[in-house]
GROMACS .gro file of N, CA and C in nm:
model
  516
    1MET      N    1  -0.947   2.489   3.089
    1MET     CA    2  -0.921   2.611   3.134
    1MET      C    3  -0.908   2.712   3.007
    2THR      N    4  -0.886   2.880   3.093
    2THR     CA    5  -0.916   2.957   2.960
    2THR      C    6  -0.828   3.026   3.014
    3ASN      N    7  -0.730   3.054   2.909
    3ASN     CA    8  -0.618   3.177   2.922
    3ASN      C    9  -0.646   3.334   2.899
    4HIS      N   10  -0.608   3.420   2.982
    4HIS     CA   11  -0.655   3.546   2.996
    4HIS      C   12  -0.527   3.637   2.949
    5ILE      N   13  -0.523   3.760   2.824
    5ILE     CA   14  -0.433   3.847   2.821
    5ILE      C   15  -0.494   3.974   2.884
    6VAL      N   16  -0.383   3.992   2.951
    6VAL     CA   17  -0.447   4.123   3.065
    6VAL      C   18  -0.378   4.230   3.042
    7LEU      N   19  -0.410   4.344   2.996
    7LEU     CA   20  -0.340   4.483   2.953
    7LEU      C   21  -0.360   4.607   3.056
    8PHE      N   22  -0.220   4.648   3.107
    8PHE     CA   23  -0.258   4.748   3.217
    8PHE      C   24  -0.227   4.846   3.146
    9GLU      N   25  -0.330   4.938   3.149
    9GLU     CA   26  -0.342   5.078   3.063
    9GLU      C   27  -0.271   5.048   2.978
   10PRO      N   28  -0.309   4.993   2.843
   10PRO     CA   29  -0.255   5.051   2.761
   10PRO      C   30  -0.279   5.169   2.661
   11LEU      N   31  -0.191   5.217   2.563
   11LEU     CA   32  -0.174   5.336   2.522
   11LEU      C   33  -0.206   5.352   2.380
   12MET      N   34  -0.156   5.264   2.345
   12MET     CA   35  -0.140   5.255   2.161
   12MET      C   36  -0.270   5.113   2.098
   13PRO      N   37  -0.376   5.202   2.012
   13PRO     CA   38  -0.481   5.143   1.992
   13PRO      C   39  -0.455   5.045   1.888
   14ALA      N   40  -0.335   5.051   1.787
   14ALA     CA   41  -0.307   4.981   1.684
   14ALA      C   42  -0.241   4.848   1.785
   15ASN      N   43  -0.163   4.839   1.892
   15ASN     CA   44  -0.116   4.762   1.972
   15ASN      C   45  -0.271   4.682   2.040
   16THR      N   46  -0.330   4.691   2.115
   16THR     CA   47  -0.452   4.640   2.145
   16THR      C   48  -0.549   4.611   2.050
   17GLY      N   49  -0.577   4.641   1.901
   17GLY     CA   50  -0.614   4.594   1.787
   17GLY      C   51  -0.584   4.448   1.734
   18ASN      N   52  -0.457   4.451   1.723
   18ASN     CA   53  -0.343   4.332   1.726
   18ASN      C   54  -0.368   4.266   1.806
   19ILE      N   55  -0.356   4.301   1.951
   19ILE     CA   56  -0.373   4.198   2.060
   19ILE      C   57  -0.530   4.097   2.047
   20ALA      N   58  -0.596   4.195   2.011
   20ALA     CA   59  -0.755   4.171   2.036
   20ALA      C   60  -0.776   4.106   1.897
   21ARG      N   61  -0.680   4.052   1.799
   21ARG     CA   62  -0.680   3.987   1.709
   21ARG      C   63  -0.611   3.857   1.718
   22THR      N   64  -0.515   3.900   1.800
   22THR     CA   65  -0.413   3.740   1.851
   22THR      C   66  -0.545   3.655   1.938
   23CYS      N   67  -0.664   3.779   2.031
   23CYS     CA   68  -0.684   3.682   2.139
   23CYS      C   69  -0.830   3.575   2.001
   24ALA      N   70  -0.865   3.613   1.923
   24ALA     CA   71  -0.995   3.592   1.861
   24ALA      C   72  -0.935   3.428   1.759
   25GLY      N   73  -0.807   3.437   1.762
   25GLY     CA   74  -0.746   3.305   1.676
   25GLY      C   75  -0.706   3.214   1.767
   26THR      N   76  -0.688   3.303   1.923
   26THR     CA   77  -0.612   3.152   2.022
   26THR      C   78  -0.740   3.144   2.139
   27ASN      N   79  -0.861   3.207   2.122
   27ASN     CA   80  -0.979   3.168   2.231
   27ASN      C   81  -0.906   3.223   2.347
   28THR      N   82  -0.851   3.311   2.363
   28THR     CA   83  -0.817   3.380   2.495
   28THR      C   84  -0.917   3.487   2.523
   29VAL      N   85  -0.916   3.535   2.611
   29VAL     CA   86  -0.960   3.633   2.690
   29VAL      C   87  -0.909   3.757   2.681
   30LEU      N   88  -0.959   3.901   2.660
   30LEU     CA   89  -0.861   3.971   2.661
   30LEU      C   90  -0.962   4.074   2.784
   31HIS      N   91  -0.831   4.145   2.876
   31HIS     CA   92  -0.926   4.172   2.968
   31HIS      C   93  -0.821   4.350   2.948
   32LEU      N   94  -0.879   4.456   2.969
   32LEU     CA   95  -0.840   4.605   2.950
   32LEU      C   96  -0.831   4.686   3.120
   33ILE      N   97  -0.768   4.685   3.143
   33ILE     CA   98  -0.774   4.755   3.280
   33ILE      C   99  -0.747   4.913   3.252
   34LYS      N  100  -0.795   5.022   3.296
   34LYS     CA  101  -0.798   5.106   3.252
   34LYS      C  102  -0.719   5.191   3.354
   35PRO      N  103  -0.671   5.356   3.298
   35PRO     CA  104  -0.740   5.416   3.146
   35PRO      C  105  -0.658   5.373   3.073
   36LEU      N  106  -0.729   5.327   3.009
   36LEU     CA  107  -0.743   5.341   2.829
   36LEU      C  108  -0.644   5.474   2.743
   37GLY      N  109  -0.559   5.438   2.673
   37GLY     CA  110  -0.486   5.587   2.603
   37GLY      C  111  -0.551   5.602   2.472
   38PHE      N  112  -0.731   5.554   2.456
   38PHE     CA  113  -0.818   5.554   2.343
   38PHE      C  114  -0.935   5.518   2.365
   39THR      N  115  -1.025   5.561   2.320
   39THR     CA  116  -1.134   5.487   2.288
   39THR      C  117  -1.175   5.357   2.190
   40ILE      N  118  -1.238   5.276   2.285
   40ILE     CA  119  -1.220   5.141   2.181
   40ILE      C  120  -1.300   5.141   2.106
   41ASN      N  121  -1.376   5.251   2.013
   41ASN     CA  122  -1.448   5.265   1.931
   41ASN      C  123  -1.319   5.349   1.830
   42ASP      N  124  -1.236   5.357   1.863
   42ASP     CA  125  -1.104   5.468   1.764
   42ASP      C  126  -1.085   5.357   1.665
   43LYS      N  127  -1.087   5.392   1.536
   43LYS     CA  128  -1.075   5.358   1.411
   43LYS      C  129  -0.957   5.297   1.370
   44THR      N  130  -0.847   5.332   1.452
   44THR     CA  131  -0.731   5.254   1.460
   44THR      C  132  -0.748   5.081   1.511
   45VAL      N  133  -0.791   5.114   1.651
   45VAL     CA  134  -0.811   5.002   1.722
   45VAL      C  135  -0.918   4.868   1.619
   46LYS      N  136  -1.009   4.936   1.547
   46LYS     CA  137  -1.112   4.831   1.530
   46LYS      C  138  -1.034   4.791   1.370
   47ARG      N  139  -0.964   4.913   1.305
   47ARG     CA  140  -0.873   4.857   1.167
   47ARG      C  141  -0.799   4.737   1.236
   48ALA      N  142  -0.699   4.767   1.314
   48ALA     CA  143  -0.601   4.628   1.365
   48ALA      C  144  -0.683   4.527   1.397
   49GLY      N  145  -0.774   4.512   1.474
   49GLY     CA  146  -0.847   4.385   1.524
   49GLY      C  147  -0.960   4.351   1.378
   50LEU      N  148  -0.990   4.435   1.278
   50LEU     CA  149  -1.020   4.401   1.153
   50LEU      C  150  -1.188   4.349   1.203
   51ASP      N  151  -1.232   4.245   1.165
   51ASP     CA  152  -1.382   4.197   1.166
   51ASP      C  153  -1.365   4.101   1.316
   52TYR      N  154  -1.233   4.100   1.326
   52TYR     CA  155  -1.297   3.991   1.412
   52TYR      C  156  -1.331   4.058   1.570
   53TRP      N  157  -1.382   4.147   1.601
   53TRP     CA  158  -1.396   4.196   1.730
   53TRP      C  159  -1.500   4.129   1.797
   54ASP      N  160  -1.629   4.059   1.697
   54ASP     CA  161  -1.746   3.989   1.771
   54ASP      C  162  -1.734   3.891   1.833
   55LYS      N  163  -1.548   3.823   1.815
   55LYS     CA  164  -1.527   3.682   1.835
   55LYS      C  165  -1.397   3.670   1.928
   56VAL      N  166  -1.370   3.770   1.990
   56VAL     CA  167  -1.325   3.811   2.111
   56VAL      C  168  -1.385   3.844   2.255
   57GLU      N  169  -1.381   3.818   2.373
   57GLU     CA  170  -1.448   3.854   2.499
   57GLU      C  171  -1.349   3.892   2.562
   58ILE      N  172  -1.396   4.085   2.615
   58ILE     CA  173  -1.302   4.175   2.625
   58ILE      C  174  -1.385   4.195   2.751
   59VAL      N  175  -1.325   4.183   2.873
   59VAL     CA  176  -1.340   4.219   3.044
   59VAL      C  177  -1.259   4.388   3.044
   60TYR      N  178  -1.337   4.491   3.102
   60TYR     CA  179  -1.278   4.596   3.167
   60TYR      C  180  -1.281   4.613   3.296
   61HIS      N  181  -1.164   4.663   3.360
   61HIS     CA  182  -1.137   4.675   3.480
   61HIS      C  183  -1.133   4.807   3.518
   62GLU      N  184  -1.152   4.878   3.592
   62GLU     CA  185  -1.120   5.005   3.619
   62GLU      C  186  -1.016   5.016   3.695
   63ASN      N  187  -0.931   4.932   3.768
   63ASN     CA  188  -0.783   4.935   3.803
   63ASN      C  189  -0.723   4.817   3.817
   64LEU      N  190  -0.589   4.823   3.881
   64LEU     CA  191  -0.515   4.724   3.874
   64LEU      C  192  -0.620   4.652   4.016
   65PRO      N  193  -0.580   4.678   4.130
   65PRO     CA  194  -0.671   4.623   4.223
   65PRO      C  195  -0.799   4.587   4.192
   66GLU      N  196  -0.862   4.629   4.132
   66GLU     CA  197  -0.988   4.527   4.115
   66GLU      C  198  -1.016   4.434   3.974
   67PHE      N  199  -0.864   4.429   3.910
   67PHE     CA  200  -0.821   4.344   3.836
   67PHE      C  201  -0.794   4.207   3.907
   68LEU      N  202  -0.715   4.229   3.989
   68LEU     CA  203  -0.665   4.138   4.092
   68LEU      C  204  -0.769   4.078   4.178
   69ALA      N  205  -0.861   4.133   4.214
   69ALA     CA  206  -0.932   4.071   4.285
   69ALA      C  207  -1.072   4.003   4.220
   70THR      N  208  -1.045   3.945   4.096
   70THR     CA  209  -1.119   3.890   3.967
   70THR      C  210  -0.964   3.733   3.974
   71VAL      N  211  -0.906   3.776   4.028
   71VAL     CA  212  -0.801   3.649   3.977
   71VAL      C  213  -0.798   3.517   4.102
   72PRO      N  214  -0.879   3.439   4.050
   72PRO     CA  215  -0.924   3.329   4.192
   72PRO      C  216  -0.775   3.238   4.255
   73ASP      N  217  -0.661   3.231   4.196
   73ASP     CA  218  -0.552   3.177   4.248
   73ASP      C  219  -0.407   3.264   4.175
   74LYS      N  220  -0.357   3.313   4.225
   74LYS     CA  221  -0.258   3.453   4.228
   74LYS      C  222  -0.126   3.338   4.166
   75LYS      N  223  -0.136   3.200   4.183
   75LYS     CA  224  -0.052   3.120   4.147
   75LYS      C  225  -0.064   3.103   4.007
   76ARG      N  226  -0.146   3.153   3.936
   76ARG     CA  227  -0.177   3.131   3.793
   76ARG      C  228  -0.187   3.266   3.720
   77LEU      N  229  -0.135   3.358   3.795
   77LEU     CA  230  -0.090   3.487   3.743
   77LEU      C  231   0.065   3.530   3.700
   78PHE      N  232   0.064   3.540   3.576
   78PHE     CA  233   0.189   3.551   3.537
   78PHE      C  234   0.224   3.652   3.469
   79VAL      N  235   0.334   3.776   3.527
   79VAL     CA  236   0.360   3.931   3.542
   79VAL      C  237   0.455   3.916   3.380
   80VAL      N  238   0.432   4.003   3.283
   80VAL     CA  239   0.561   3.966   3.164
   80VAL      C  240   0.611   4.171   3.167
   81SER      N  241   0.764   4.112   3.238
   81SER     CA  242   0.865   4.202   3.247
   81SER      C  243   1.004   4.228   3.223
   82LYS      N  244   1.074   4.267   3.163
   82LYS     CA  245   1.178   4.275   3.095
   82LYS      C  246   1.297   4.269   3.258
   83PHE      N  247   1.184   4.308   3.351
   83PHE     CA  248   1.259   4.302   3.490
   83PHE      C  249   1.276   4.160   3.555
   84ALA      N  250   1.211   4.057   3.520
   84ALA     CA  251   1.203   3.929   3.583
   84ALA      C  252   1.332   3.843   3.587
   85LYS      N  253   1.343   3.732   3.651
   85LYS     CA  254   1.437   3.675   3.689
   85LYS      C  255   1.418   3.530   3.555
   86ARG      N  256   1.290   3.470   3.557
   86ARG     CA  257   1.288   3.374   3.497
   86ARG      C  258   1.239   3.404   3.374
   87ALA      N  259   1.294   3.349   3.247
   87ALA     CA  260   1.188   3.326   3.136
   87ALA      C  261   1.067   3.228   3.108
   88TYR      N  262   0.984   3.286   2.997
   88TYR     CA  263   0.859   3.294   3.034
   88TYR      C  264   0.828   3.142   2.967
   89SER      N  265   0.949   3.059   2.907
   89SER     CA  266   0.944   2.938   2.860
   89SER      C  267   0.972   2.824   2.987
   90GLN      N  268   1.037   2.882   3.092
   90GLN     CA  269   1.036   2.823   3.242
   90GLN      C  270   0.904   2.832   3.322
   91ALA      N  271   0.832   2.868   3.270
   91ALA     CA  272   0.724   2.880   3.384
   91ALA      C  273   0.630   2.766   3.331
   92ASP      N  274   0.534   2.702   3.421
   92ASP     CA  275   0.416   2.618   3.368
   92ASP      C  276   0.270   2.625   3.362
   93TYR      N  277   0.222   2.643   3.216
   93TYR     CA  278   0.105   2.695   3.222
   93TYR      C  279   0.012   2.576   3.194
   94THR      N  280   0.047   2.475   3.256
   94THR     CA  281  -0.055   2.357   3.236
   94THR      C  282  -0.101   2.344   3.413
   95SER      N  283  -0.207   2.278   3.416
   95SER     CA  284  -0.269   2.253   3.525
   95SER      C  285  -0.322   2.047   3.504
   96GLU      N  286  -0.327   2.038   3.650
   96GLU     CA  287  -0.349   1.863   3.656
   96GLU      C  288  -0.504   1.861   3.589
   97ASN      N  289  -0.616   1.944   3.612
   97ASN     CA  290  -0.738   1.905   3.607
   97ASN      C  291  -0.803   1.970   3.448
   98ASN      N  292  -0.700   2.059   3.391
   98ASN     CA  293  -0.700   2.166   3.274
   98ASN      C  294  -0.833   2.215   3.357
   99ASP      N  295  -0.866   2.306   3.475
   99ASP     CA  296  -0.944   2.338   3.523
   99ASP      C  297  -0.924   2.513   3.564
  100GLU      N  298  -0.806   2.525   3.570
  100GLU     CA  299  -0.714   2.667   3.611
  100GLU      C  300  -0.714   2.718   3.496
  101ASP      N  301  -0.747   2.873   3.529
  101ASP     CA  302  -0.716   2.965   3.429
  101ASP      C  303  -0.601   3.033   3.472
  102ASN      N  304  -0.539   3.072   3.319
  102ASN     CA  305  -0.385   3.163   3.363
  102ASN      C  306  -0.417   3.304   3.291
  103TYR      N  307  -0.358   3.370   3.378
  103TYR     CA  308  -0.366   3.502   3.329
  103TYR      C  309  -0.260   3.583   3.320
  104LEU      N  310  -0.209   3.627   3.179
  104LEU     CA  311  -0.085   3.686   3.191
  104LEU      C  312  -0.079   3.870   3.134
  105LEU      N  313   0.018   3.935   3.230
  105LEU     CA  314  -0.012   4.040   3.297
  105LEU      C  315   0.077   4.130   3.182
  106PHE      N  316   0.091   4.258   3.128
  106PHE     CA  317   0.147   4.291   3.057
  106PHE      C  318   0.093   4.460   3.071
  107GLY      N  319   0.245   4.545   3.100
  107GLY     CA  320   0.256   4.654   3.179
  107GLY      C  321   0.260   4.711   3.049
  108LYS      N  322   0.186   4.889   3.077
  108LYS     CA  323   0.171   4.988   3.001
  108LYS      C  324   0.325   4.978   2.842
  109GLU      N  325   0.280   5.041   2.720
  109GLU     CA  326   0.347   4.974   2.687
  109GLU      C  327   0.517   5.111   2.668
  110THR      N  328   0.492   5.224   2.777
  110THR     CA  329   0.608   5.319   2.787
  110THR      C  330   0.652   5.264   2.956
  111THR      N  331   0.605   5.297   3.037
  111THR     CA  332   0.669   5.230   3.126
  111THR      C  333   0.623   5.121   3.217
  112GLY      N  334   0.554   5.016   3.165
  112GLY     CA  335   0.542   4.908   3.197
  112GLY      C  336   0.444   4.852   3.345
  113LEU      N  337   0.484   4.810   3.447
  113LEU     CA  338   0.381   4.792   3.566
  113LEU      C  339   0.465   4.914   3.666
  114PRO      N  340   0.371   4.894   3.786
  114PRO     CA  341   0.409   5.029   3.862
  114PRO      C  342   0.538   4.928   3.960
  115GLU      N  343   0.617   4.990   4.016
  115GLU     CA  344   0.748   4.913   4.073
  115GLU      C  345   0.709   4.868   4.189
  116ALA      N  346   0.605   4.872   4.260
  116ALA     CA  347   0.514   4.843   4.395
  116ALA      C  348   0.488   4.731   4.361
  117PHE      N  349   0.416   4.733   4.247
  117PHE     CA  350   0.335   4.587   4.192
  117PHE      C  351   0.442   4.480   4.188
  118MET      N  352   0.524   4.543   4.125
  118MET     CA  353   0.598   4.407   4.046
  118MET      C  354   0.682   4.355   4.188
  119ARG      N  355   0.719   4.436   4.257
  119ARG     CA  356   0.819   4.395   4.404
  119ARG      C  357   0.725   4.293   4.495
  120GLN      N  358   0.579   4.325   4.477
  120GLN     CA  359   0.494   4.258   4.541
  120GLN      C  360   0.511   4.093   4.458
  121TYR      N  361   0.480   4.121   4.359
  121TYR     CA  362   0.431   3.981   4.285
  121TYR      C  363   0.593   3.923   4.191
  122GLU      N  364   0.678   3.956   4.261
  122GLU     CA  365   0.822   3.946   4.204
  122GLU      C  366   0.840   3.785   4.177
  123GLU      N  367   0.736   3.702   4.231
  123GLU     CA  368   0.758   3.536   4.209
  123GLU      C  369   0.654   3.517   4.086
  124CYS      N  370   0.594   3.583   4.029
  124CYS     CA  371   0.497   3.582   3.904
  124CYS      C  372   0.569   3.626   3.834
  125ALA      N  373   0.675   3.689   3.838
  125ALA     CA  374   0.707   3.742   3.671
  125ALA      C  375   0.823   3.661   3.613
  126ILE      N  376   0.747   3.711   3.455
  126ILE     CA  377   0.836   3.600   3.367
  126ILE      C  378   0.894   3.727   3.270
  127ARG      N  379   0.986   3.675   3.205
  127ARG     CA  380   1.104   3.783   3.062
  127ARG      C  381   1.100   3.715   2.968
  128ILE      N  382   1.062   3.765   2.833
  128ILE     CA  383   1.121   3.758   2.689
  128ILE      C  384   1.232   3.761   2.724
  129PRO      N  385   1.341   3.678   2.646
  129PRO     CA  386   1.474   3.714   2.689
  129PRO      C  387   1.524   3.824   2.518
  130GLN      N  388   1.609   3.891   2.574
  130GLN     CA  389   1.631   4.019   2.500
  130GLN      C  390   1.767   4.072   2.495
  131ASN      N  391   1.775   4.130   2.400
  131ASN     CA  392   1.971   4.204   2.414
  131ASN      C  393   1.865   4.352   2.486
  132ASP      N  394   1.926   4.385   2.561
  132ASP     CA  395   1.879   4.478   2.656
  132ASP      C  396   1.969   4.593   2.658
  133GLU      N  397   2.069   4.539   2.564
  133GLU     CA  398   2.168   4.717   2.510
  133GLU      C  399   2.116   4.772   2.415
  134ASN      N  400   2.030   4.667   2.280
  134ASN     CA  401   2.005   4.744   2.201
  134ASN      C  402   1.868   4.782   2.196
  135ILE      N  403   1.738   4.758   2.274
  135ILE     CA  404   1.601   4.780   2.289
  135ILE      C  405   1.583   4.793   2.444
  136ARG      N  406   1.469   4.846   2.476
  136ARG     CA  407   1.463   4.911   2.595
  136ARG      C  408   1.337   4.731   2.638
  137ALA      N  409   1.251   4.784   2.485
  137ALA     CA  410   1.148   4.661   2.544
  137ALA      C  411   1.109   4.610   2.403
  138LEU      N  412   1.020   4.496   2.367
  138LEU     CA  413   0.980   4.416   2.251
  138LEU      C  414   0.820   4.509   2.232
  139ASN      N  415   0.758   4.504   2.137
  139ASN     CA  416   0.662   4.540   2.080
  139ASN      C  417   0.558   4.498   2.145
  140LEU      N  418   0.468   4.569   2.265
  140LEU     CA  419   0.382   4.481   2.321
  140LEU      C  420   0.278   4.392   2.272
  141SER      N  421   0.240   4.409   2.118
  141SER     CA  422   0.157   4.291   2.077
  141SER      C  423   0.222   4.187   2.022
  142ASN      N  424   0.373   4.221   2.014
  142ASN     CA  425   0.445   4.079   1.965
  142ASN      C  426   0.467   4.026   2.089
  143SER      N  427   0.495   4.091   2.183
  143SER     CA  428   0.527   3.997   2.327
  143SER      C  429   0.429   3.924   2.348
  144THR      N  430   0.313   3.955   2.370
  144THR     CA  431   0.135   3.862   2.377
  144THR      C  432   0.149   3.732   2.267
  145ALA      N  433   0.224   3.750   2.166
  145ALA     CA  434   0.180   3.666   2.092
  145ALA      C  435   0.276   3.564   2.109
  146ILE      N  436   0.413   3.588   2.178
  146ILE     CA  437   0.508   3.533   2.172
  146ILE      C  438   0.466   3.423   2.341
  147VAL      N  439   0.451   3.525   2.436
  147VAL     CA  440   0.381   3.411   2.531
  147VAL      C  441   0.263   3.370   2.541
  148ILE      N  442   0.129   3.394   2.441
  148ILE     CA  443   0.051   3.309   2.456
  148ILE      C  444   0.057   3.198   2.407
  149TYR      N  445   0.129   3.187   2.263
  149TYR     CA  446   0.177   3.026   2.170
  149TYR      C  447   0.263   2.940   2.260
  150GLU      N  448   0.330   3.011   2.359
  150GLU     CA  449   0.409   2.917   2.446
  150GLU      C  450   0.311   2.843   2.574
  151VAL      N  451   0.219   2.895   2.605
  151VAL     CA  452   0.125   2.909   2.689
  151VAL      C  453   0.048   2.775   2.626
  152LEU      N  454  -0.011   2.811   2.491
  152LEU     CA  455  -0.082   2.669   2.378
  152LEU      C  456   0.023   2.606   2.394
  153ARG      N  457   0.136   2.587   2.353
  153ARG     CA  458   0.202   2.487   2.301
  153ARG      C  459   0.245   2.397   2.455
  154GLN      N  460   0.266   2.452   2.545
  154GLN     CA  461   0.256   2.380   2.655
  154GLN      C  462   0.108   2.272   2.692
  155GLN      N  463   0.027   2.336   2.629
  155GLN     CA  464  -0.116   2.301   2.695
  155GLN      C  465  -0.184   2.197   2.544
  156GLY      N  466  -0.063   2.204   2.435
  156GLY     CA  467  -0.122   2.108   2.304
  156GLY      C  468  -0.212   2.163   2.213
  157PHE      N  469  -0.226   2.317   2.224
  157PHE     CA  470  -0.310   2.385   2.105
  157PHE      C  471  -0.431   2.345   2.150
  158PRO      N  472  -0.508   2.338   2.257
  158PRO     CA  473  -0.643   2.304   2.263
  158PRO      C  474  -0.747   2.396   2.167
  159ASN      N  475  -0.873   2.329   2.107
  159ASN     CA  476  -0.930   2.371   2.023
  159ASN      C  477  -0.872   2.458   1.931
  160LEU      N  478  -0.758   2.428   1.905
  160LEU     CA  479  -0.681   2.530   1.738
  160LEU      C  480  -0.659   2.407   1.649
  161GLU      N  481  -0.715   2.434   1.540
  161GLU     CA  482  -0.619   2.387   1.406
  161GLU      C  483  -0.546   2.397   1.401
  162MET      N  484  -0.506   2.250   1.367
  162MET     CA  485  -0.340   2.272   1.341
  162MET      C  486  -0.248   2.216   1.195
  163SER      N  487  -0.387   2.239   1.130
  163SER     CA  488  -0.377   2.233   0.989
  163SER      C  489  -0.482   2.252   0.899
  164HIS      N  490  -0.476   2.355   0.793
  164HIS     CA  491  -0.554   2.409   0.714
  164HIS      C  492  -0.551   2.362   0.594
  165LEU      N  493  -0.633   2.313   0.513
  165LEU     CA  494  -0.627   2.290   0.358
  165LEU      C  495  -0.737   2.380   0.313
  166TYR      N  496  -0.712   2.396   0.181
  166TYR     CA  497  -0.784   2.514   0.112
  166TYR      C  498  -0.850   2.399  -0.016
  167GLU      N  499  -0.981   2.467  -0.039
  167GLU     CA  500  -1.045   2.387  -0.163
  167GLU      C  501  -0.972   2.319  -0.287
  168ASN      N  502  -0.890   2.437  -0.332
  168ASN     CA  503  -0.781   2.418  -0.454
  168ASN      C  504  -0.634   2.424  -0.405
  169ASP      N  505  -0.627   2.312  -0.318
  169ASP     CA  506  -0.490   2.350  -0.258
  169ASP      C  507  -0.363   2.335  -0.377
  170LYS      N  508  -0.279   2.427  -0.382
  170LYS     CA  509  -0.178   2.438  -0.498
  170LYS      C  510  -0.061   2.366  -0.419
  171LEU      N  511  -0.063   2.333  -0.301
  171LEU     CA  512   0.050   2.255  -0.305
  171LEU      C  513   0.017   2.058  -0.320
  172LYS      N  514  -0.075   2.038  -0.376
  172LYS     CA  515  -0.144   1.931  -0.373
  172LYS      C  516  -0.057   1.891  -0.490
   0.00000   0.00000   0.00000
């Protein structure tokens, strides 16, 4: 099973760089749906991703329909939106044989996902609970981290170190 974070037309290079770093640390594939609001060589993107870029598998898509054509099972597509009716923690990200990939689709920082698309995929939509009276939305980078770690928690954190010891551990 592979997990995929998918960004629809991301605008802010620092967000994408931070998300790439999260992908590197969680063995998650990063998909970028064009147009991007920056070039991938932008120094802000590179700085936010630090020296982890070679650890991230990045897949580019020309548009949303092209990306959707690559998803083998739409039941494994999770559309993250503040307009969803179910919380991200209520979705099941596991599969019987650990052979089904999960795709976590996040919208553009300013406008989210297209309304027509959201209506078509309403049953796939999940939400991070928030106080809508205080904010429009959480930061995109924070949102991806929240959701991917719930996915990984449900999967038992596969191929991730649960603890780390230092050679000269000050806590011993």
